[in-house]
XYZ file of C-alpha atoms in Angstrom:
739
model
C 215.864 59.773 -17.087
C 214.957 63.250 -16.940
C 215.008 65.782 -19.490
C 217.859 68.810 -18.878
C 214.911 71.767 -18.306
C 217.392 74.465 -20.071
C 220.806 73.411 -18.357
C 223.395 76.089 -19.662
C 226.338 73.880 -20.426
C 229.407 75.553 -20.611
C 230.607 75.717 -24.130
C 229.265 77.699 -26.753
C 227.835 77.137 -30.082
C 230.306 77.388 -32.918
C 230.591 74.990 -34.352
C 232.243 72.320 -33.445
C 233.550 70.899 -36.893
C 234.364 74.754 -37.352
C 237.214 75.246 -34.242
C 239.614 73.090 -36.249
C 240.897 70.412 -38.229
C 241.752 68.419 -35.436
C 238.136 68.124 -34.937
C 235.609 65.228 -36.100
C 234.681 66.180 -39.461
C 231.504 63.596 -40.051
C 233.017 61.904 -42.909
C 234.993 60.304 -40.376
C 232.226 58.443 -37.960
C 230.691 55.373 -38.758
C 227.641 54.673 -40.738
C 224.534 54.528 -38.880
C 226.065 57.303 -36.474
C 226.372 59.810 -38.522
C 222.611 60.910 -39.114
C 221.886 60.489 -36.119
C 220.257 64.004 -35.538
C 218.333 63.896 -38.571
C 216.601 60.672 -37.877
C 217.088 60.916 -34.363
C 214.655 59.337 -31.607
C 213.004 59.977 -28.173
C 215.927 57.632 -27.157
C 218.643 58.600 -29.228
C 220.039 60.146 -26.419
C 223.711 61.520 -24.710
C 222.996 60.945 -21.277
C 225.317 62.469 -18.085
C 224.888 62.136 -14.162
C 223.030 64.832 -12.201
C 225.696 68.018 -11.448
C 228.106 66.311 -13.532
C 230.935 67.998 -12.994
C 231.505 71.180 -15.662
C 233.519 69.668 -18.091
C 231.627 66.475 -18.428
C 228.276 68.922 -19.527
C 230.706 70.504 -22.199
C 231.847 66.671 -23.394
C 228.513 65.290 -23.406
C 228.051 69.169 -25.350
C 230.622 68.040 -28.003
C 229.062 65.055 -29.099
C 226.036 66.222 -29.654
C 227.533 69.259 -31.516
C 229.448 67.207 -34.017
C 226.625 64.128 -34.107
C 224.443 67.019 -34.902
C 222.100 66.083 -32.325
C 219.898 69.398 -30.275
C 220.963 70.455 -27.349
C 217.800 68.835 -25.855
C 219.364 64.850 -26.317
C 221.228 65.675 -23.737
C 219.506 64.333 -20.477
C 221.337 63.435 -16.890
C 220.650 60.026 -14.764
C 220.461 59.867 -10.495
C 222.631 56.303 -9.168
C 224.050 53.770 -11.963
C 225.041 54.294 -15.118
C 222.319 53.196 -17.397
C 222.571 50.989 -20.302
C 220.364 52.016 -23.308
C 219.671 51.537 -26.300
C 220.759 54.459 -29.058
C 221.861 56.371 -26.123
C 225.553 57.301 -25.221
C 226.649 57.311 -21.085
C 228.861 58.894 -19.916
C 230.381 58.150 -16.822
C 233.598 58.134 -14.305
C 235.012 55.557 -13.025
C 233.422 56.741 -9.195
C 230.110 56.806 -11.157
C 227.883 54.398 -9.501
C 227.245 50.669 -11.951
C 230.002 51.145 -13.929
C 231.368 46.980 -14.653
C 234.848 46.289 -13.185
C 235.834 45.473 -16.849
C 235.284 48.633 -17.755
C 236.373 50.557 -15.501
C 239.278 49.710 -13.927
C 241.269 49.020 -17.547
C 241.754 52.586 -17.345
C 245.230 54.144 -16.476
C 246.095 57.593 -15.925
C 243.581 60.473 -17.588
C 242.378 57.601 -20.100
C 238.561 56.865 -21.310
C 237.353 53.188 -21.652
C 234.327 52.083 -23.801
C 231.634 49.627 -23.680
C 229.697 48.877 -26.757
C 226.916 47.219 -26.819
C 224.425 46.740 -29.385
C 223.346 50.807 -30.349
C 225.073 51.527 -26.769
C 227.528 53.489 -25.977
C 228.474 53.371 -22.513
C 232.059 55.528 -22.303
C 233.374 55.902 -19.220
C 236.603 58.652 -18.436
C 239.307 58.295 -14.981
C 238.280 61.948 -14.957
C 236.038 64.717 -15.597
C 238.818 65.783 -18.740
C 238.527 62.796 -20.039
C 235.598 62.794 -21.663
C 236.658 66.194 -23.180
C 239.582 63.193 -24.330
C 237.000 60.869 -25.986
C 234.148 64.078 -27.263
C 237.253 64.457 -29.273
C 237.231 61.652 -31.174
C 234.809 60.083 -31.645
C 235.294 58.189 -34.623
C 238.120 56.255 -32.936
C 234.765 54.291 -30.571
C 231.257 54.564 -32.141
C 231.873 52.123 -34.596
C 232.464 49.536 -32.001
C 230.230 46.796 -32.136
C 230.611 44.785 -28.978
C 233.545 44.845 -26.505
C 235.434 47.419 -24.394
C 237.787 49.651 -25.826
C 240.794 51.166 -24.064
C 242.222 54.242 -24.953
C 245.428 54.995 -21.744
C 247.932 57.969 -22.325
C 251.596 56.516 -23.014
C 252.450 60.022 -21.437
C 251.118 60.991 -18.436
C 251.230 64.788 -18.585
C 250.815 66.087 -22.319
C 250.854 70.052 -22.517
C 249.718 72.760 -24.761
C 249.348 76.487 -24.706
C 246.839 78.713 -24.301
C 244.712 79.717 -27.150
C 242.956 83.177 -27.486
C 240.187 81.646 -29.518
C 239.435 78.204 -28.288
C 239.055 77.496 -24.590
C 240.110 75.390 -22.301
C 238.222 72.504 -22.944
C 238.433 73.020 -26.997
C 241.555 72.924 -26.749
C 242.401 69.798 -24.796
C 239.012 68.311 -26.458
C 242.017 68.718 -30.050
C 244.901 68.141 -28.401
C 244.632 65.502 -25.497
C 246.284 67.377 -23.285
C 245.649 68.098 -19.592
C 247.930 70.706 -19.020
C 248.310 74.505 -20.687
C 250.843 76.993 -20.044
C 248.789 80.613 -20.462
C 250.122 83.661 -20.463
C 249.094 84.505 -17.386
C 250.366 88.163 -16.921
C 250.988 90.313 -13.345
C 251.572 93.883 -12.947
C 254.185 93.954 -10.182
C 255.067 97.273 -8.489
C 256.648 95.724 -4.953
C 255.172 98.110 -3.867
C 254.020 95.415 -0.934
C 257.021 93.425 -1.235
C 259.662 96.500 -1.067
C 258.317 99.728 -0.611
C 261.897 101.153 0.137
C 261.942 99.750 -3.614
C 258.716 101.401 -4.916
C 259.511 104.678 -2.924
C 262.321 104.839 -5.335
C 259.631 104.385 -8.346
C 258.342 107.329 -10.879
C 254.982 108.959 -9.628
C 254.153 107.565 -13.476
C 255.411 104.255 -13.073
C 254.028 104.320 -9.306
C 250.224 104.219 -10.829
C 251.194 102.526 -14.006
C 251.957 99.106 -12.153
C 249.648 99.289 -9.141
C 247.203 100.500 -11.580
C 247.599 96.821 -13.683
C 246.677 95.046 -10.953
C 243.173 94.470 -10.988
C 242.779 94.473 -14.470
C 245.686 91.833 -14.762
C 243.918 89.282 -11.720
C 240.662 89.824 -13.146
C 242.169 89.022 -16.284
C 243.572 85.962 -15.106
C 240.757 84.409 -12.744
C 238.744 84.593 -15.512
C 241.305 81.478 -17.826
C 242.038 79.679 -14.683
C 238.200 78.984 -14.106
C 237.883 78.577 -17.372
C 240.488 75.890 -17.581
C 239.627 74.283 -13.997
C 236.066 73.931 -15.452
C 237.392 71.949 -17.771
C 238.996 69.261 -15.253
C 242.555 70.824 -16.689
C 245.777 71.977 -15.410
C 246.776 75.870 -15.911
C 250.229 77.392 -15.304
C 251.169 80.662 -15.831
C 253.885 81.967 -17.358
C 256.907 84.196 -15.826
C 259.544 86.501 -17.850
C 261.992 84.519 -19.510
C 265.248 83.946 -18.145
C 265.989 85.617 -15.235
C 267.326 88.842 -15.484
C 265.798 91.507 -13.359
C 266.696 94.460 -15.695
C 264.422 93.045 -18.621
C 261.621 91.829 -16.027
C 260.805 95.447 -15.369
C 263.274 98.019 -16.257
C 261.915 100.410 -13.593
C 261.794 97.905 -10.542
C 265.612 97.573 -12.084
C 267.135 101.078 -12.016
C 265.096 101.502 -8.624
C 265.648 98.689 -6.919
C 270.235 99.610 -8.129
C 269.044 103.586 -6.388
C 268.417 101.360 -3.146
C 270.451 98.578 -3.131
C 273.861 99.498 -5.691
C 275.546 96.945 -4.122
C 273.477 94.259 -6.031
C 274.422 95.585 -9.901
C 276.932 92.848 -11.356
C 279.859 92.837 -13.307
C 279.798 91.516 -16.346
C 282.607 89.177 -18.682
C 283.408 91.300 -21.347
C 281.749 90.733 -24.711
C 279.323 88.098 -22.755
C 275.701 87.845 -24.485
C 274.293 86.695 -21.190
C 274.591 89.407 -18.424
C 274.585 90.578 -15.614
C 272.052 93.139 -14.348
C 272.150 91.298 -10.910
C 275.003 89.549 -8.638
C 273.882 86.167 -7.554
C 276.022 86.893 -4.816
C 274.368 90.168 -3.171
C 271.532 89.067 -0.737
C 269.395 92.314 -2.259
C 269.036 90.515 -5.654
C 267.879 87.599 -4.186
C 265.092 89.587 -2.566
C 264.466 91.261 -4.852
C 263.997 87.914 -7.385
C 261.619 86.473 -4.575
C 259.199 89.531 -4.444
C 259.415 89.879 -7.710
C 258.077 85.727 -8.086
C 255.995 85.585 -4.896
C 253.790 89.090 -7.040
C 254.189 87.347 -10.500
C 253.111 83.915 -8.972
C 249.943 85.798 -6.612
C 248.826 87.446 -9.305
C 248.765 84.845 -12.012
C 246.492 82.925 -9.517
C 247.153 80.363 -11.423
C 248.561 75.502 -10.728
C 251.744 76.239 -10.591
C 254.758 78.957 -12.498
C 256.824 77.512 -15.838
C 259.976 79.609 -15.579
C 261.788 79.172 -19.007
C 265.834 80.958 -19.577
C 266.318 80.523 -23.087
C 269.607 83.317 -23.729
C 268.415 85.613 -20.846
C 270.947 85.262 -18.105
C 270.783 87.758 -16.062
C 272.603 87.032 -12.779
C 276.433 85.799 -15.063
C 278.062 87.500 -12.964
C 281.569 87.968 -12.681
C 282.470 89.929 -9.611
C 284.935 88.645 -7.479
C 282.226 87.652 -4.647
C 281.315 85.599 -7.447
C 284.420 84.309 -8.809
C 285.128 83.597 -4.529
C 281.415 81.257 -4.819
C 281.378 79.792 -7.773
C 277.979 81.909 -9.058
C 280.159 83.543 -11.832
C 279.218 79.764 -14.321
C 275.382 78.396 -15.359
C 275.195 75.253 -13.824
C 275.911 77.514 -10.004
C 273.149 80.416 -11.080
C 270.142 77.864 -12.586
C 270.404 75.748 -9.480
C 269.818 78.758 -7.211
C 267.611 80.675 -9.551
C 265.596 77.486 -9.598
C 265.988 76.580 -5.859
C 264.561 80.167 -5.302
C 261.899 79.231 -7.588
C 260.900 76.716 -5.490
C 261.085 78.004 -2.508
C 258.832 81.094 -3.263
C 256.259 78.499 -5.092
C 256.438 76.139 -1.893
C 254.371 77.798 0.962
C 251.799 78.870 -2.001
C 250.855 75.958 -3.212
C 252.623 76.119 -6.017
C 254.407 73.433 -9.078
C 257.252 74.848 -10.645
C 257.519 74.130 -14.436
C 261.208 74.074 -15.678
C 262.041 74.572 -19.675
C 265.657 73.690 -19.615
C 265.742 75.242 -23.156
C 268.840 77.863 -24.143
C 269.989 79.813 -27.653
C 270.866 76.779 -29.620
C 274.853 77.183 -30.387
C 277.558 78.683 -28.828
C 278.158 81.636 -31.239
C 279.630 85.738 -31.742
C 276.782 87.755 -32.699
C 278.475 90.534 -33.565
C 280.443 92.113 -30.552
C 279.113 89.617 -28.216
C 279.374 85.798 -27.248
C 276.158 84.058 -26.857
C 277.792 81.181 -24.563
C 274.667 79.320 -25.056
C 275.233 76.651 -22.130
C 274.558 73.626 -22.755
C 275.224 72.205 -25.835
C 278.520 71.166 -26.125
C 281.876 71.507 -27.739
C 283.151 74.417 -26.139
C 280.071 74.710 -24.539
C 278.852 72.920 -20.889
C 276.733 69.645 -22.085
C 273.528 70.015 -21.643
C 273.617 68.090 -18.554
C 276.542 69.391 -16.773
C 274.710 72.680 -16.932
C 271.519 71.857 -14.876
C 273.069 68.603 -13.092
C 272.800 70.809 -10.001
C 268.854 71.609 -10.367
C 268.868 67.727 -11.883
C 270.757 65.636 -8.578
C 269.834 68.485 -6.259
C 266.761 70.062 -6.496
C 263.171 68.908 -5.222
C 261.740 65.456 -7.452
C 258.593 67.279 -8.068
C 259.962 70.009 -9.756
C 258.909 69.298 -13.358
C 261.994 69.173 -15.919
C 261.542 70.239 -19.659
C 263.323 69.592 -22.531
C 263.344 70.535 -26.298
C 263.716 67.038 -27.750
C 266.237 68.204 -30.143
C 269.939 69.324 -28.833
C 269.944 72.188 -30.886
C 267.974 75.552 -31.488
C 264.531 75.424 -34.074
C 266.317 73.312 -36.837
C 265.207 71.289 -39.880
C 265.142 67.441 -38.706
C 267.791 68.315 -35.529
C 270.061 65.798 -33.895
C 267.916 64.170 -30.733
C 268.647 65.368 -27.424
C 271.550 64.409 -25.112
C 269.508 65.895 -21.316
C 266.452 63.428 -21.768
C 266.013 60.846 -19.500
C 269.007 62.090 -17.023
C 267.119 64.082 -14.332
C 265.305 61.297 -11.628
C 263.771 61.381 -10.065
C 262.178 64.489 -11.736
C 259.054 64.309 -14.133
C 260.618 64.628 -16.996
C 258.685 66.250 -20.020
C 259.499 65.713 -23.822
C 259.188 70.004 -25.487
C 257.692 69.833 -29.770
C 257.904 72.925 -30.943
C 255.373 73.129 -34.247
C 255.966 77.165 -35.220
C 257.650 75.841 -37.854
C 260.359 77.973 -37.543
C 263.185 77.041 -39.651
C 260.732 75.016 -42.240
C 259.095 78.209 -43.333
C 256.553 79.819 -40.680
C 254.304 77.510 -41.762
C 253.800 79.694 -44.676
C 255.101 76.454 -46.441
C 252.817 72.626 -46.853
C 255.808 71.567 -44.072
C 255.952 68.224 -42.564
C 257.554 66.718 -39.791
C 256.103 63.560 -39.165
C 258.214 61.153 -39.119
C 260.209 62.820 -36.682
C 257.772 63.604 -34.719
C 256.873 59.665 -34.718
C 260.424 58.167 -33.779
C 261.737 60.617 -31.047
C 258.411 60.142 -29.487
C 259.070 56.708 -28.910
C 262.231 57.093 -27.643
C 261.296 59.898 -25.481
C 259.277 57.933 -23.947
C 261.089 55.033 -23.089
C 264.265 57.371 -21.538
C 261.088 59.193 -19.745
C 258.694 56.725 -18.650
C 254.985 56.671 -18.943
C 255.092 59.187 -15.276
C 256.802 61.600 -17.974
C 255.215 64.179 -20.104
C 255.134 65.182 -24.190
C 254.815 68.884 -24.802
C 253.945 71.219 -28.046
C 254.090 74.631 -28.576
C 251.987 75.336 -31.637
C 251.649 78.430 -33.679
C 253.495 79.540 -35.934
C 256.787 82.338 -36.574
C 256.870 85.499 -36.863
C 252.496 84.835 -38.237
C 249.877 86.900 -37.380
C 245.835 86.606 -38.172
C 246.956 82.890 -37.958
C 245.183 79.571 -36.483
C 247.657 76.727 -36.816
C 244.691 74.629 -35.955
C 243.299 75.764 -38.936
C 246.052 75.322 -41.239
C 244.591 72.630 -43.916
C 248.459 72.181 -44.664
C 249.943 72.039 -41.385
C 247.429 70.964 -38.538
C 249.116 67.590 -39.745
C 251.939 68.240 -37.306
C 249.570 69.062 -34.096
C 247.271 65.808 -35.688
C 250.497 64.057 -34.882
C 251.148 64.741 -31.901
C 247.979 64.595 -30.803
C 247.960 60.979 -31.834
C 251.785 59.761 -30.889
C 251.781 61.483 -27.339
C 249.053 58.848 -26.404
C 249.999 55.738 -28.491
C 253.617 56.102 -29.710
C 253.146 53.307 -31.316
C 250.318 54.593 -33.555
C 250.616 54.044 -37.297
C 252.201 57.012 -39.867
C 249.811 55.533 -42.690
C 246.607 55.460 -40.539
C 247.484 58.936 -39.002
C 248.010 60.453 -42.637
C 244.320 58.715 -43.387
C 242.847 59.923 -40.217
C 244.169 63.863 -40.688
C 243.300 63.857 -44.166
C 240.117 62.569 -44.048
C 239.262 65.594 -42.062
C 240.036 67.950 -44.313
C 239.924 66.606 -47.752
C 237.296 64.962 -49.151
C 237.525 61.259 -50.165
C 238.996 61.609 -53.018
C 241.151 64.200 -52.634
C 242.607 62.901 -49.232
C 244.609 59.765 -50.381
C 246.741 62.060 -52.523
C 246.861 65.169 -49.582
C 248.378 62.862 -47.224
C 251.032 62.089 -49.859
C 252.090 65.234 -51.270
C 252.448 66.038 -46.958
C 254.263 63.105 -46.554
C 256.687 63.838 -49.456
C 257.251 67.540 -47.893
C 259.060 66.630 -44.412
C 262.259 65.647 -46.928
C 261.704 68.076 -49.012
C 261.802 70.898 -46.340
C 265.181 69.265 -44.857
C 266.483 69.203 -47.361
C 265.507 73.049 -49.516
C 266.730 74.356 -45.453
C 270.191 72.232 -43.987
C 272.512 71.783 -45.891
C 274.413 68.239 -45.539
C 272.315 68.086 -41.906
C 274.215 71.936 -41.187
C 272.198 74.987 -39.630
C 269.790 76.962 -40.746
C 268.795 80.350 -40.061
C 266.607 79.792 -36.764
C 263.762 81.779 -38.074
C 264.311 80.715 -41.970
C 264.970 83.911 -43.554
C 267.271 84.299 -46.428
C 271.151 85.178 -44.686
C 272.569 88.627 -45.196
C 275.749 87.912 -45.986
C 278.284 85.007 -46.068
C 279.161 85.929 -42.349
C 276.230 85.427 -41.101
C 275.584 82.093 -43.150
C 278.550 80.600 -42.367
C 277.487 81.042 -37.998
C 274.285 79.541 -38.697
C 275.557 76.752 -40.383
C 276.632 75.726 -36.405
C 272.884 75.457 -35.498
C 272.343 71.868 -35.544
C 275.635 71.154 -33.031
C 276.860 68.959 -35.715
C 279.626 70.879 -36.731
C 282.176 69.527 -33.630
C 280.321 65.621 -34.592
C 283.347 63.232 -35.988
C 280.706 61.372 -39.011
C 279.721 65.109 -40.359
C 282.335 67.311 -40.251
C 284.304 65.370 -43.423
C 281.018 67.610 -44.639
C 282.744 70.190 -44.299
C 285.870 70.206 -45.771
C 286.069 72.619 -48.397
C 286.453 70.135 -51.828
C 285.117 69.016 -55.117
C 283.081 65.853 -53.435
C 281.374 67.568 -50.726
C 280.244 70.012 -54.000
C 278.985 67.348 -55.204
C 277.171 65.949 -52.559
C 275.265 69.346 -51.694
C 274.193 69.460 -55.518
C 272.982 65.865 -55.480
C 270.963 66.779 -52.392
C 269.728 70.302 -53.314
C 268.217 68.656 -56.650
C 266.498 66.143 -54.882
C 265.221 68.678 -52.779
C 263.350 69.818 -56.220
C 262.632 66.043 -57.142
C 260.951 65.603 -53.912
C 258.820 69.771 -54.533
C 258.249 67.910 -58.258
C 256.333 64.645 -56.739
C 254.198 66.838 -54.260
C 253.246 68.837 -57.474
C 252.275 66.042 -58.902
C 250.131 64.419 -56.113
C 248.452 68.108 -55.646
C 247.468 67.652 -59.485
C 245.475 63.794 -58.572
C 243.501 65.921 -56.260
C 243.142 68.647 -57.403
C 239.278 68.152 -59.582
C 238.376 66.625 -55.856
C 239.595 69.598 -54.107
C 237.414 72.635 -53.316
C 237.991 75.741 -54.613
C 238.585 78.221 -52.004
C 241.193 74.573 -51.363
C 242.704 75.066 -54.316
C 243.545 77.758 -55.104
C 245.621 78.446 -50.724
C 247.143 75.538 -51.726
C 248.493 76.182 -55.240
C 250.004 79.841 -53.582
C 251.319 77.562 -50.925
C 252.814 75.048 -52.907
C 254.177 77.845 -55.666
C 255.773 80.033 -52.627
C 257.626 76.618 -51.349
C 259.005 75.791 -54.903
C 260.203 79.812 -55.783
C 262.039 79.443 -52.118
C 263.548 76.891 -52.713
C 265.061 76.980 -56.424
C 266.913 80.303 -54.655
C 267.639 78.479 -51.048
C 269.330 75.665 -52.879
C 270.882 77.563 -55.208
C 272.120 79.772 -52.554
C 273.690 76.611 -50.677
C 275.553 74.790 -53.403
C 276.903 77.841 -53.825
C 278.125 78.785 -50.254
C 279.987 75.290 -50.896
C 281.226 76.615 -54.155
C 282.620 79.834 -52.712
C 284.040 77.837 -49.494
C 285.918 75.250 -51.703
C 287.332 78.261 -53.512
C 288.544 80.170 -50.349
C 290.658 77.436 -49.265
C 292.260 76.921 -52.994
C 293.306 80.450 -52.869
C 294.539 79.439 -49.187
C 296.940 77.187 -50.639
C 297.374 79.676 -53.923
C 295.730 78.434 -56.285
C 292.203 78.524 -58.091
C 289.431 76.688 -59.990
C 288.068 78.612 -63.056
C 285.646 76.280 -64.118
C 283.196 77.412 -61.542
C 282.883 79.914 -62.786
C 280.243 79.246 -65.197
C 278.026 77.505 -62.312
C 278.665 80.485 -60.025
C 276.867 82.854 -63.228
C 274.142 80.350 -63.630
C 273.264 80.587 -60.065
C 273.231 84.773 -60.092
C 270.825 84.678 -63.578
C 268.887 81.810 -61.395
C 267.967 83.723 -58.272
C 267.816 86.983 -60.364
C 265.177 85.049 -62.443
C 263.459 83.777 -59.315
C 263.689 86.287 -57.029
C 260.458 87.666 -58.402
C 258.694 84.916 -57.516
C 258.584 84.948 -53.545
C 255.603 84.691 -51.999
C 253.042 85.492 -54.972
C 248.979 86.098 -53.983
C 246.366 88.104 -54.523
C 245.211 90.293 -51.910
C 241.941 89.175 -51.542
C 242.990 85.813 -51.086
C 241.536 84.267 -48.011
C 243.697 81.175 -46.631
C 241.762 78.807 -44.324
C 244.413 79.996 -41.588
C 244.072 83.503 -41.764
C 241.610 85.718 -39.877
C 241.304 88.209 -43.152
C 241.984 87.908 -46.326
C 245.884 88.128 -47.294
C 245.843 91.578 -48.507
C 244.751 92.567 -45.085
C 247.944 90.033 -43.359
C 249.096 92.941 -40.408
C 252.454 90.928 -41.426
C 252.627 90.042 -45.112
C 254.452 86.313 -46.002
C 257.751 87.460 -46.302
C 261.272 85.732 -45.225
C 263.675 88.081 -47.050
C 265.604 88.303 -50.340
C 268.129 85.921 -51.849
C 269.741 88.906 -53.484
C 272.264 90.163 -51.327
C 274.177 86.201 -50.347
C 273.913 85.023 -53.575
C 275.564 88.877 -55.043
C 277.984 88.350 -51.713
C 279.254 84.440 -52.999
C 279.821 85.641 -56.249
C 281.353 88.253 -56.231
C 283.660 87.002 -53.299
C 284.138 83.578 -55.432
C 285.597 85.704 -58.579
C 287.631 87.747 -56.225
C 289.645 84.494 -55.116
C 289.748 83.387 -58.766
C 291.009 85.592 -59.787
C 293.315 86.673 -57.605
C 294.586 83.294 -59.607
C 294.515 84.192 -63.302
C 294.050 87.969 -63.194
C 291.560 90.000 -64.534
C 291.574 88.626 -68.729
C 291.295 85.480 -68.385
C 287.838 84.361 -67.202
C 285.394 84.020 -70.197
C 283.772 87.886 -70.312
C 280.133 86.190 -70.946
C 280.549 84.838 -67.481
C 281.515 88.051 -65.301
C 278.468 89.241 -63.707
C 277.861 92.759 -61.967
C 275.996 94.882 -59.897
C 273.455 97.532 -62.158
C 271.384 100.841 -60.311
């Protein structure tokens, strides 16, 4: 053995335990290892092979940090992996001396641990495997004898770049091996299409060409960081295939040179026709732009997302003649061009089959949202040509839900249908429709059953992806969130083992953050939050605002009911019928939502004596945010169902005056609680924010419930008075807006 003389570890000295709530806390380590750093002798070390990959050295540094050992406790060894007392030995499958019983059971990029007394030999399939092991030493340090194997269920585990954490830290935290990063390019087309570059203004020429060097330098540094951690990194292409949105300046210049490339938009279509896919100049520009993005990214591949930024939905005579006026042919051509550009560059193509969540009118424009059934094509129909006719090496990622981000959404209709493509199931952990991460809001149960179903459809060679963050949040770190980090933690556990015990997941997550006295109660509170937020936001399984805010008008609120794509399903359409029975149903659902929140508060009361002062203050505030919002939102949903009933009664030339009292009480209740939304002290500091609440760039808020409540009441009153006249209804139940 030789000690590392001043060996530089590719990990900084930010405390590993503070990196995120997902990291291994000292309380999770087995007895006998917690105080290893305090009782360390010369024999208590972490041993790694000489001339190890940077990821192996980083893993050793992480383990030393979490165990309280100094860097000097890390030693290198030559030749065969040793087995010495009080030592953690890191090795790879190809390392000399690793017994077959340890290496042979390892699959994909998993790892295995051999325990002999106080010695642990950790063998990884590849360097990053040891980062995964370093992220969860509580799983293997306490095992006294034998071989323990940890193989991931999904071969690909994908996540996003984060400005606060290195690639190695994210790999250890999430057990992920593939990352998507904003490796932005400054595209001028100077070399690819000089005739277009010449039409740019001098200012645009200087701006676009002048940004290339800085972009490439930044991108190279990020790519190196991830490669040093033995990770795959993809650059994100701009959303969609709307060239005008990609670069307005280049788009204008392109049409000056090639005017026939301009597309013809369908009347009232949200999906645009910036360029015509039947024009050769369109693909010349498209290919050149993608090629330049890829060149500057310097990544392992490029990730493409369509969302609702379709920019070639062209309806001119040429496209109608050759079929390129249809979404499925448009996306096939686009993906085929992406692939043709990237293949010679040695880069992979990752495709997100995501589009906006339901067909609907948005002002005077119609969002086709191709792929969501009923009057839109099915998900598979839109992507069928891509699935069947493009090379299988293109990876296809599909959201687990057959909708936009929605509470408790239906399962995808696309997963499992794209063989031979590698399929990846996508989870968006951003709290988008359940409170933007402001509120305690679990989705762990949903994640558990859907992850298991997804694996059965895409197989072990498929993947799982998580997009973690906070919708419209600023200064926010999802991994440091003492409440909602439970979702990223559960994703990590389930992407490795879809059969992982949910009670164990809750126990481990809570023990990493809270004291032994508080942990079980906080786990209970967060478990209750899942049904509570589903029932708070989603009325009888239907949709709500895609950004959790209060809808401003009845028209908008009814449009949002479509967003889970259940409105046309036979088992759900009866709940939309304007009947008193459905009013009773939604009253019962919303009553249960508030009861679940009361139970969350009861669990919090049990945890309070064991929480730190900072934890208690933060959790009380965020629980209050949820309760006050829920009171307003459930009242709005109940009132919406009463309004729909009264509207239908009016169409039958009658009414139900008994609905006035609950509507007046709803008006009063919302008016009382609206001022209580998002109460906090500006000096308060949450663990998930890097500044006090009063200094957040975007203060916590989800709008006002008052405009919608007033419209629901006033329109309902109008329908009632249409049948009973102006003097029939009790005056004490009449509400008016006072200025």
